[in-house]
Short mmCIF file of C-alpha atoms in Angstrom, two decimals:
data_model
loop_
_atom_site.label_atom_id
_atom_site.label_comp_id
_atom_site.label_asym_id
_atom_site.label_seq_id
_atom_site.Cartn_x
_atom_site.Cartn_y
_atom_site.Cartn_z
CA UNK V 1 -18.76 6.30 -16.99
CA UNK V 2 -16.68 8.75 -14.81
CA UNK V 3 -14.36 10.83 -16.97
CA UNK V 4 -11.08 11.63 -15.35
CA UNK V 5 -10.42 14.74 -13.83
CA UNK V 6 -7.86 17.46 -14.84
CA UNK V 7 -5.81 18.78 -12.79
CA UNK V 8 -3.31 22.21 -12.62
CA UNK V 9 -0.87 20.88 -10.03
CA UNK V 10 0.36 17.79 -8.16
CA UNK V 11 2.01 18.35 -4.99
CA UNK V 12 4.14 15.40 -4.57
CA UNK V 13 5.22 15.04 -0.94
CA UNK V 14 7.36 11.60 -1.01
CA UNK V 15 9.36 11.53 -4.74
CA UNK V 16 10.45 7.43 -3.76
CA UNK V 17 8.57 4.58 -6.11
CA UNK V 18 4.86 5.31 -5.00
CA UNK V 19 5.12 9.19 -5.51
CA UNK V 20 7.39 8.84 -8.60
CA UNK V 21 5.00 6.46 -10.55
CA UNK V 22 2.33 7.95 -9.30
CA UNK V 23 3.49 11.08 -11.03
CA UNK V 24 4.67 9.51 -13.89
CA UNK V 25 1.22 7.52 -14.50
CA UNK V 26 -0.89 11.03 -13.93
CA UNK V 27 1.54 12.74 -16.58
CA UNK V 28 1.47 9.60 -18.92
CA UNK V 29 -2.19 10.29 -18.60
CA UNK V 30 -2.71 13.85 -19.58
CA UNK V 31 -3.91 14.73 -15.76
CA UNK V 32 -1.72 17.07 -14.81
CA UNK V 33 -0.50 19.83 -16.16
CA UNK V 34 2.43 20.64 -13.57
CA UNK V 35 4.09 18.59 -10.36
CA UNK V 36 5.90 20.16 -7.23
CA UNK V 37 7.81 17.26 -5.55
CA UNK V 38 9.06 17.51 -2.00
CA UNK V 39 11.02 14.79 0.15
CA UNK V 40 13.30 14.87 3.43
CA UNK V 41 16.56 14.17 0.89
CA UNK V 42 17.20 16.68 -1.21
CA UNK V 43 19.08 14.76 -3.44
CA UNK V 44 15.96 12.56 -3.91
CA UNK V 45 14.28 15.19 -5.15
CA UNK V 46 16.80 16.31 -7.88
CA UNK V 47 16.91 13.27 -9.21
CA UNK V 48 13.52 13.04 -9.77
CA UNK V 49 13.61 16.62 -11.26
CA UNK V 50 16.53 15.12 -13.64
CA UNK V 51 14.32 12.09 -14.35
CA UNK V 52 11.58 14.50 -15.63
CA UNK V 53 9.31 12.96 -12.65
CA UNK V 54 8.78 16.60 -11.23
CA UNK V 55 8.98 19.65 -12.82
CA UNK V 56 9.84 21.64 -9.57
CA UNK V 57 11.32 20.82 -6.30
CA UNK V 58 9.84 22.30 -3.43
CA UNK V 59 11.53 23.10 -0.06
CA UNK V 60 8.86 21.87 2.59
CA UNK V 61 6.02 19.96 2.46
CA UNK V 62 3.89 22.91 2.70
CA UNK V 63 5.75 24.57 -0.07
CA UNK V 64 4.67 21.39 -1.99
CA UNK V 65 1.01 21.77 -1.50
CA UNK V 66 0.77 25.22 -2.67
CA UNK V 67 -0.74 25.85 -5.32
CA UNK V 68 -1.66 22.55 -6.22
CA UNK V 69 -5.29 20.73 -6.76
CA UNK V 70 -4.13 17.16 -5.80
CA UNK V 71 -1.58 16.00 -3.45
CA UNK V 72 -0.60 12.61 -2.78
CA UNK V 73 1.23 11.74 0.07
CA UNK V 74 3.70 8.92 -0.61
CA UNK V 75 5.28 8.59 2.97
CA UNK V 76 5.42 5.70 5.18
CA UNK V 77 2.24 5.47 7.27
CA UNK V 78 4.42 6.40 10.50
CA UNK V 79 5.37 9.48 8.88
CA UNK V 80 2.00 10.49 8.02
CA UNK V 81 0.91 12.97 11.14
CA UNK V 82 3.91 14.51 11.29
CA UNK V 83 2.87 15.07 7.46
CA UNK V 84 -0.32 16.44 8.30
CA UNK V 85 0.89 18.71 10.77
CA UNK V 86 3.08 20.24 7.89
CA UNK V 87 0.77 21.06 5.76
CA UNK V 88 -2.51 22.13 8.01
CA UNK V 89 -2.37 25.78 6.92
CA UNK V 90 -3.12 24.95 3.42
CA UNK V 91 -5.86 21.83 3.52
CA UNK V 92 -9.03 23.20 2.05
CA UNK V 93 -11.85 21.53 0.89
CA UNK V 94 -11.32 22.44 -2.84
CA UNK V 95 -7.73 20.45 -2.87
CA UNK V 96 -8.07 16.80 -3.12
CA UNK V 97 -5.50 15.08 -0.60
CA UNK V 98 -5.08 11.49 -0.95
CA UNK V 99 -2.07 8.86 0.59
CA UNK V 100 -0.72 5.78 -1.06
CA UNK V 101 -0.71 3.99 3.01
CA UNK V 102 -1.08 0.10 3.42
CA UNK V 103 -2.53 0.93 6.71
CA UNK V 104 -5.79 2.84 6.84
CA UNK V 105 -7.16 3.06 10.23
CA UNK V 106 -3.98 4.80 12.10
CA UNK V 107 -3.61 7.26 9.19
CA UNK V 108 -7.23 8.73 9.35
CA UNK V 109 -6.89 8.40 13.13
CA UNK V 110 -4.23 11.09 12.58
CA UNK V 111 -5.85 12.85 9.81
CA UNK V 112 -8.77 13.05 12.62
CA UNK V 113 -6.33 14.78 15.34
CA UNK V 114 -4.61 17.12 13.09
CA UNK V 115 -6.67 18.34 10.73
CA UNK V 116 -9.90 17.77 12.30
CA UNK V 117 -12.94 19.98 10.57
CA UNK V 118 -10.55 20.04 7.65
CA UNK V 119 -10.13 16.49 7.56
CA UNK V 120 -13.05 16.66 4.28
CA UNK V 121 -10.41 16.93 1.99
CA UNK V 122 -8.72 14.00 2.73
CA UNK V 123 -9.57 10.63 0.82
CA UNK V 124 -7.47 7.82 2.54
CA UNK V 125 -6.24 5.56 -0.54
CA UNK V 126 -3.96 1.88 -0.77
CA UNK V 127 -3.11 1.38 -4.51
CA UNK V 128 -2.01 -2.63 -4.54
CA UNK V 129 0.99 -2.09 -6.19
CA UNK V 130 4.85 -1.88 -5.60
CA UNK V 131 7.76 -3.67 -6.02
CA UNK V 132 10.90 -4.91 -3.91
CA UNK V 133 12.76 -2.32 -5.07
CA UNK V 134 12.54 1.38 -3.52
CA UNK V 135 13.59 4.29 -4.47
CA UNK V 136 12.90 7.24 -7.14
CA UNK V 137 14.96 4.73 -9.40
CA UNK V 138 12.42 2.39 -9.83
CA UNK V 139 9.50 4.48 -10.36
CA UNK V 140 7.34 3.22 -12.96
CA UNK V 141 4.26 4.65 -15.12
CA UNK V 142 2.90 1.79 -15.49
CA UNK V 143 3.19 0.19 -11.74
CA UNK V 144 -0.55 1.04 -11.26
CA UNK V 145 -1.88 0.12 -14.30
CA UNK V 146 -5.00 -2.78 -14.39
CA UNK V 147 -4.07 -2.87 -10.46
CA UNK V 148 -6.31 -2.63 -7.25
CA UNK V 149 -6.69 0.98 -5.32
CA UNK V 150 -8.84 0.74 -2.48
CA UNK V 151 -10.56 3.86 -0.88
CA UNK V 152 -11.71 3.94 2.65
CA UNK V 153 -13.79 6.87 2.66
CA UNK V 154 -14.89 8.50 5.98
CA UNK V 155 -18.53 10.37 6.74
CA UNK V 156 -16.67 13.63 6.96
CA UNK V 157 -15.61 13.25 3.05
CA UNK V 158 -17.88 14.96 0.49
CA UNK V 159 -19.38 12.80 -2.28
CA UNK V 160 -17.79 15.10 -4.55
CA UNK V 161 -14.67 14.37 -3.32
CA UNK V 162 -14.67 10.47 -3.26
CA UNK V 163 -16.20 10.73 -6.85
CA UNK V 164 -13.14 13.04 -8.06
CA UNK V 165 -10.58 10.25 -6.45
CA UNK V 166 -12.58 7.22 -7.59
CA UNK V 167 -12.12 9.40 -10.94
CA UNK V 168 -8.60 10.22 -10.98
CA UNK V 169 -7.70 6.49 -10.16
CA UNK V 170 -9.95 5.13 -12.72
CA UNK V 171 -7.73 7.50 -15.26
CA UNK V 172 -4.65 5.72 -14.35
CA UNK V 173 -6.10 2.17 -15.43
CA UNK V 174 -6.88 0.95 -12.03
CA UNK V 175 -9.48 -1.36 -10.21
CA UNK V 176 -11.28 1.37 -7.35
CA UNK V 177 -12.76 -0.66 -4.52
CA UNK V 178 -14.42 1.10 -1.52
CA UNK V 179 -14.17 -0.40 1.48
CA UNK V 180 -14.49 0.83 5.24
CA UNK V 181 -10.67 1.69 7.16
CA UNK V 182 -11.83 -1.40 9.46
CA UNK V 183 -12.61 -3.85 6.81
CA UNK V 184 -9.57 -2.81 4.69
CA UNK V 185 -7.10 -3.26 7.71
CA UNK V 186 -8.40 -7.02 8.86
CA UNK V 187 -8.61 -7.88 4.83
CA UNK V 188 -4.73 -7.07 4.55
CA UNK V 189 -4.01 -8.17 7.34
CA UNK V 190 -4.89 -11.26 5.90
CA UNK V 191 -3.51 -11.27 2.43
CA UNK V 192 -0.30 -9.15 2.74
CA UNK V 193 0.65 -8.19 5.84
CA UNK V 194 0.56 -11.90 7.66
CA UNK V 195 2.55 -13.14 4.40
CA UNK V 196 5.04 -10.46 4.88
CA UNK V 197 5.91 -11.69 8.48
CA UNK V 198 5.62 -15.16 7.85
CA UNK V 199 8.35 -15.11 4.89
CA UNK V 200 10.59 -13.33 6.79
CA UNK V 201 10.31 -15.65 10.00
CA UNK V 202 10.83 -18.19 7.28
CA UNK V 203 13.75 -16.87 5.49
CA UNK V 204 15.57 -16.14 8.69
CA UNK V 205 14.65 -19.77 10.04
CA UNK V 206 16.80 -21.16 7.61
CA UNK V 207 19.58 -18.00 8.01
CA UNK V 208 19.91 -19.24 11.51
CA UNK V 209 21.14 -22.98 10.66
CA UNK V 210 24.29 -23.60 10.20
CA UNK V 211 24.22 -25.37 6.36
CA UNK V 212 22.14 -22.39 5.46
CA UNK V 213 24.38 -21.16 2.68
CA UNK V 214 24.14 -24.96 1.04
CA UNK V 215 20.65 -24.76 1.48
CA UNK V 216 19.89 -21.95 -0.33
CA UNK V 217 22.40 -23.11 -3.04
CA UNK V 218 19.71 -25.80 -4.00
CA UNK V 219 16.77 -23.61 -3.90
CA UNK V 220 14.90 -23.55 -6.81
CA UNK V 221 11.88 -21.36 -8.74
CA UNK V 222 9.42 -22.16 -5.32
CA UNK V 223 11.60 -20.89 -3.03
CA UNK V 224 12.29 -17.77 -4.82
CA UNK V 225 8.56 -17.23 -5.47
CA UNK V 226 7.66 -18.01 -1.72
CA UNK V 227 10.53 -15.94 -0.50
CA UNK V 228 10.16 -12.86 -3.11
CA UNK V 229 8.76 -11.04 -0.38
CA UNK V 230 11.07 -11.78 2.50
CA UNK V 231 13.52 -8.64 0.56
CA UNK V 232 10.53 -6.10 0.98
CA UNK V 233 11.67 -2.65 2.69
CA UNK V 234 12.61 -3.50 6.44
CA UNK V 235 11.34 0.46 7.36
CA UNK V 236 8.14 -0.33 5.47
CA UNK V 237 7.34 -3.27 6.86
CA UNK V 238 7.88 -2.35 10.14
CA UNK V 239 5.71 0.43 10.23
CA UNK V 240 3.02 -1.33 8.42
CA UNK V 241 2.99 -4.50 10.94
CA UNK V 242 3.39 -2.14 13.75
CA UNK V 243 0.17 0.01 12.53
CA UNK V 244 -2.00 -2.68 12.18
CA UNK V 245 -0.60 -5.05 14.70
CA UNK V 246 -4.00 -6.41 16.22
CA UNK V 247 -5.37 -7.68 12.80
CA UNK V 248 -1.74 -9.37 12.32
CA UNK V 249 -1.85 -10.80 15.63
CA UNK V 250 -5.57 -12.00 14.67
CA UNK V 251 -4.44 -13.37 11.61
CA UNK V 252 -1.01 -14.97 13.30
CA UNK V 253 -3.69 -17.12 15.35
CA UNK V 254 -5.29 -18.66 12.64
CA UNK V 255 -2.61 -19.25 10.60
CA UNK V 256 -0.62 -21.30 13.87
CA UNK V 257 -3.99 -23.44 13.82
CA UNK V 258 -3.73 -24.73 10.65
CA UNK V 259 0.00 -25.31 10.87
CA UNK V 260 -0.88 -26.60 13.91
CA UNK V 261 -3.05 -28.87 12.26
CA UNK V 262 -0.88 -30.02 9.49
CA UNK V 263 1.93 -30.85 12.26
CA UNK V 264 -0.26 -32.94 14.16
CA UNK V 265 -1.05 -34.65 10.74
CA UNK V 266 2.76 -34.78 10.81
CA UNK V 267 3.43 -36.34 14.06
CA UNK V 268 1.31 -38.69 14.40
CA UNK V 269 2.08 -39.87 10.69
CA UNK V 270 -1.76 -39.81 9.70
CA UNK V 271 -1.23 -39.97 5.65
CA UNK V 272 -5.37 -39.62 4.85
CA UNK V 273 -5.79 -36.62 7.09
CA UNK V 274 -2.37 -34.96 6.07
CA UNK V 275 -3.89 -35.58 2.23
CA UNK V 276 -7.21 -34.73 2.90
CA UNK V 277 -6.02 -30.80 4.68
CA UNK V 278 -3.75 -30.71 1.71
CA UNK V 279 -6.27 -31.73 -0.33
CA UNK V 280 -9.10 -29.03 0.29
CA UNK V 281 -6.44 -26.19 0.33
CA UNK V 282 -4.98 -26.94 -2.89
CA UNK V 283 -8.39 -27.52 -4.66
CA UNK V 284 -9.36 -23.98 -2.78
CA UNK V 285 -5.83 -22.24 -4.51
CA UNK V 286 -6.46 -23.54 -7.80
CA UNK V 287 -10.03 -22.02 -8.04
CA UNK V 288 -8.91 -18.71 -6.80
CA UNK V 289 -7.93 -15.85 -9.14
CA UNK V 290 -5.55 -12.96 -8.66
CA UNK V 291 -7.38 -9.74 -8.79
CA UNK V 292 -11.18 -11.33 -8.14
CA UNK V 293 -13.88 -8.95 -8.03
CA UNK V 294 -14.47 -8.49 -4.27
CA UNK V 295 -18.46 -8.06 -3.07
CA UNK V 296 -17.19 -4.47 -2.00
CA UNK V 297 -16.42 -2.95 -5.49
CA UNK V 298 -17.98 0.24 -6.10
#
């Protein structure tokens, strides 16, 4: 049984939802003692002060990480060299560094280039968590509770380290999975980032026809549910599909074959194969489970 870590200070370098629950959770928790928040809008940072999110704002990235035992970088994954390269000076190997990316490969690609020997400290991390809604607003302590975090680990990481993450994640209530930065990237690929482009081709499919506003009049529960996703973060999502673009592309394939195979069903109007696809997919959907132990769990 791993006990949860303590720690002195969190350096909080992106104070939007991720950071902010992140913070909230780890305070909620009893794991910190003390948080220095830091992001590009200053007034996103006060508020978060005023919210009781952060105790302290700090004036630079680097300025964040001072001092502090943990930091969690809650920036989009496009932001994150530019992220490392602010806070090289002060990586060490006895400060655990962690982000909160959907994307792992590109990220420890740059945590490779800029940090290099120091890159130890850094354990690459994707909580499965979040909601539509961004902002410091919306943080919530409990957004990571009973929810996935995958680690992706890298040969330069101590055991130490991974064990202290695995740790601190495990505090918070959460699933830890450990999975390689290749398998992680073609496994979301698969179940959130695909999804993420195919509701918003679909949404704007129907923005583009003329009755669309009487169409969406009618829509019901389905729709919504289907669609939920379509009002994700436009930034977000288009760094995340960008990053990891050749699993997407991958997955876009297979996912045009079976549509592909459902509108040749279609066409040529053959009712017993058109049953017999839906058929085997809907009996495969109604066996699965959200949050199924996958064969990688550590």
């Amino acid at each position: 049984m791993r006990n949860p870590p303590m720690f002195k200070q969190l350096g909080l370098i992106g104070c939007g939802l991720m950071g902010g629950s992140f913070a909230i959770a780890m305070r909620q928790a009893g794991l910190v003692e003390r948080i220095i928040g830091y992001s590009k809008s200053p007034s996103t940072t006060e508020r978060a002060k005023q919210m009781g999110v952060i105790d302290q704002a700090a004036e630079s990235a680097l300025l964040a990480v001072s001092g502090s035992d943990v930091v969690l970088m809650a920036v989009p994954v496009s932001a994150s060299e530019g992220t490392f390269r602010a806070i090289r000076h002060l990586v060490n190997p006895n400060v655990l560094f962690m982000d909160v990316g959907s994307t792992k490969r590109d990220v420890i690609d740059a945590a490779r280039r800029v940090l290099k020997d120091r890159v130890e400290s850094f354990i690459p991390a994707h909580p499965i968590a979040g909601k539509e809604l961004a902002g410091i607003q919306h943080a919530d302590g409990q957004l990571y509770r009973d929810r996935q975090v995958i680690l992706t680990p890298i040969p330069q990481n101590s055991p130490q380290m991974v064990e202290k993450a695995h740790a601190l994640w495990k505090g918070l209530g959460c699933h830890v999975t450990v999975m390689t930065p290749e398998a992680h990237d073609e496994a979301f690929a698969a179940v959130s980032h695909l999804p993420h482009l195919v509701a918003f081709a679909y949404f704007a499919g129907i923005l583009q026809q003329k009755a669309s506003d009487d169409f969406l009049a009618l829509a019901g529960p389905g729709f919504r549910d289907f669609t939920r996703i379509a009002a994700s973060d436009p930034t977000v999502w288009k760094d995340i599909l960008i990053a990891n673009r050749e699993e997407v592309l991958k997955q876009s394939q297979r996912f045009r074959g079976a549509l592909g195979a459902l509108e040749q069903a279609l066409r040529e109007c053959r009712g017993e194969a058109l049953e017999a696809l839906v058929r085997g997919v809907s009996q495969a959907r109604s066996q699965w489970r959200l949050g199924s132990t996958p064969r990688t769990k550590a």
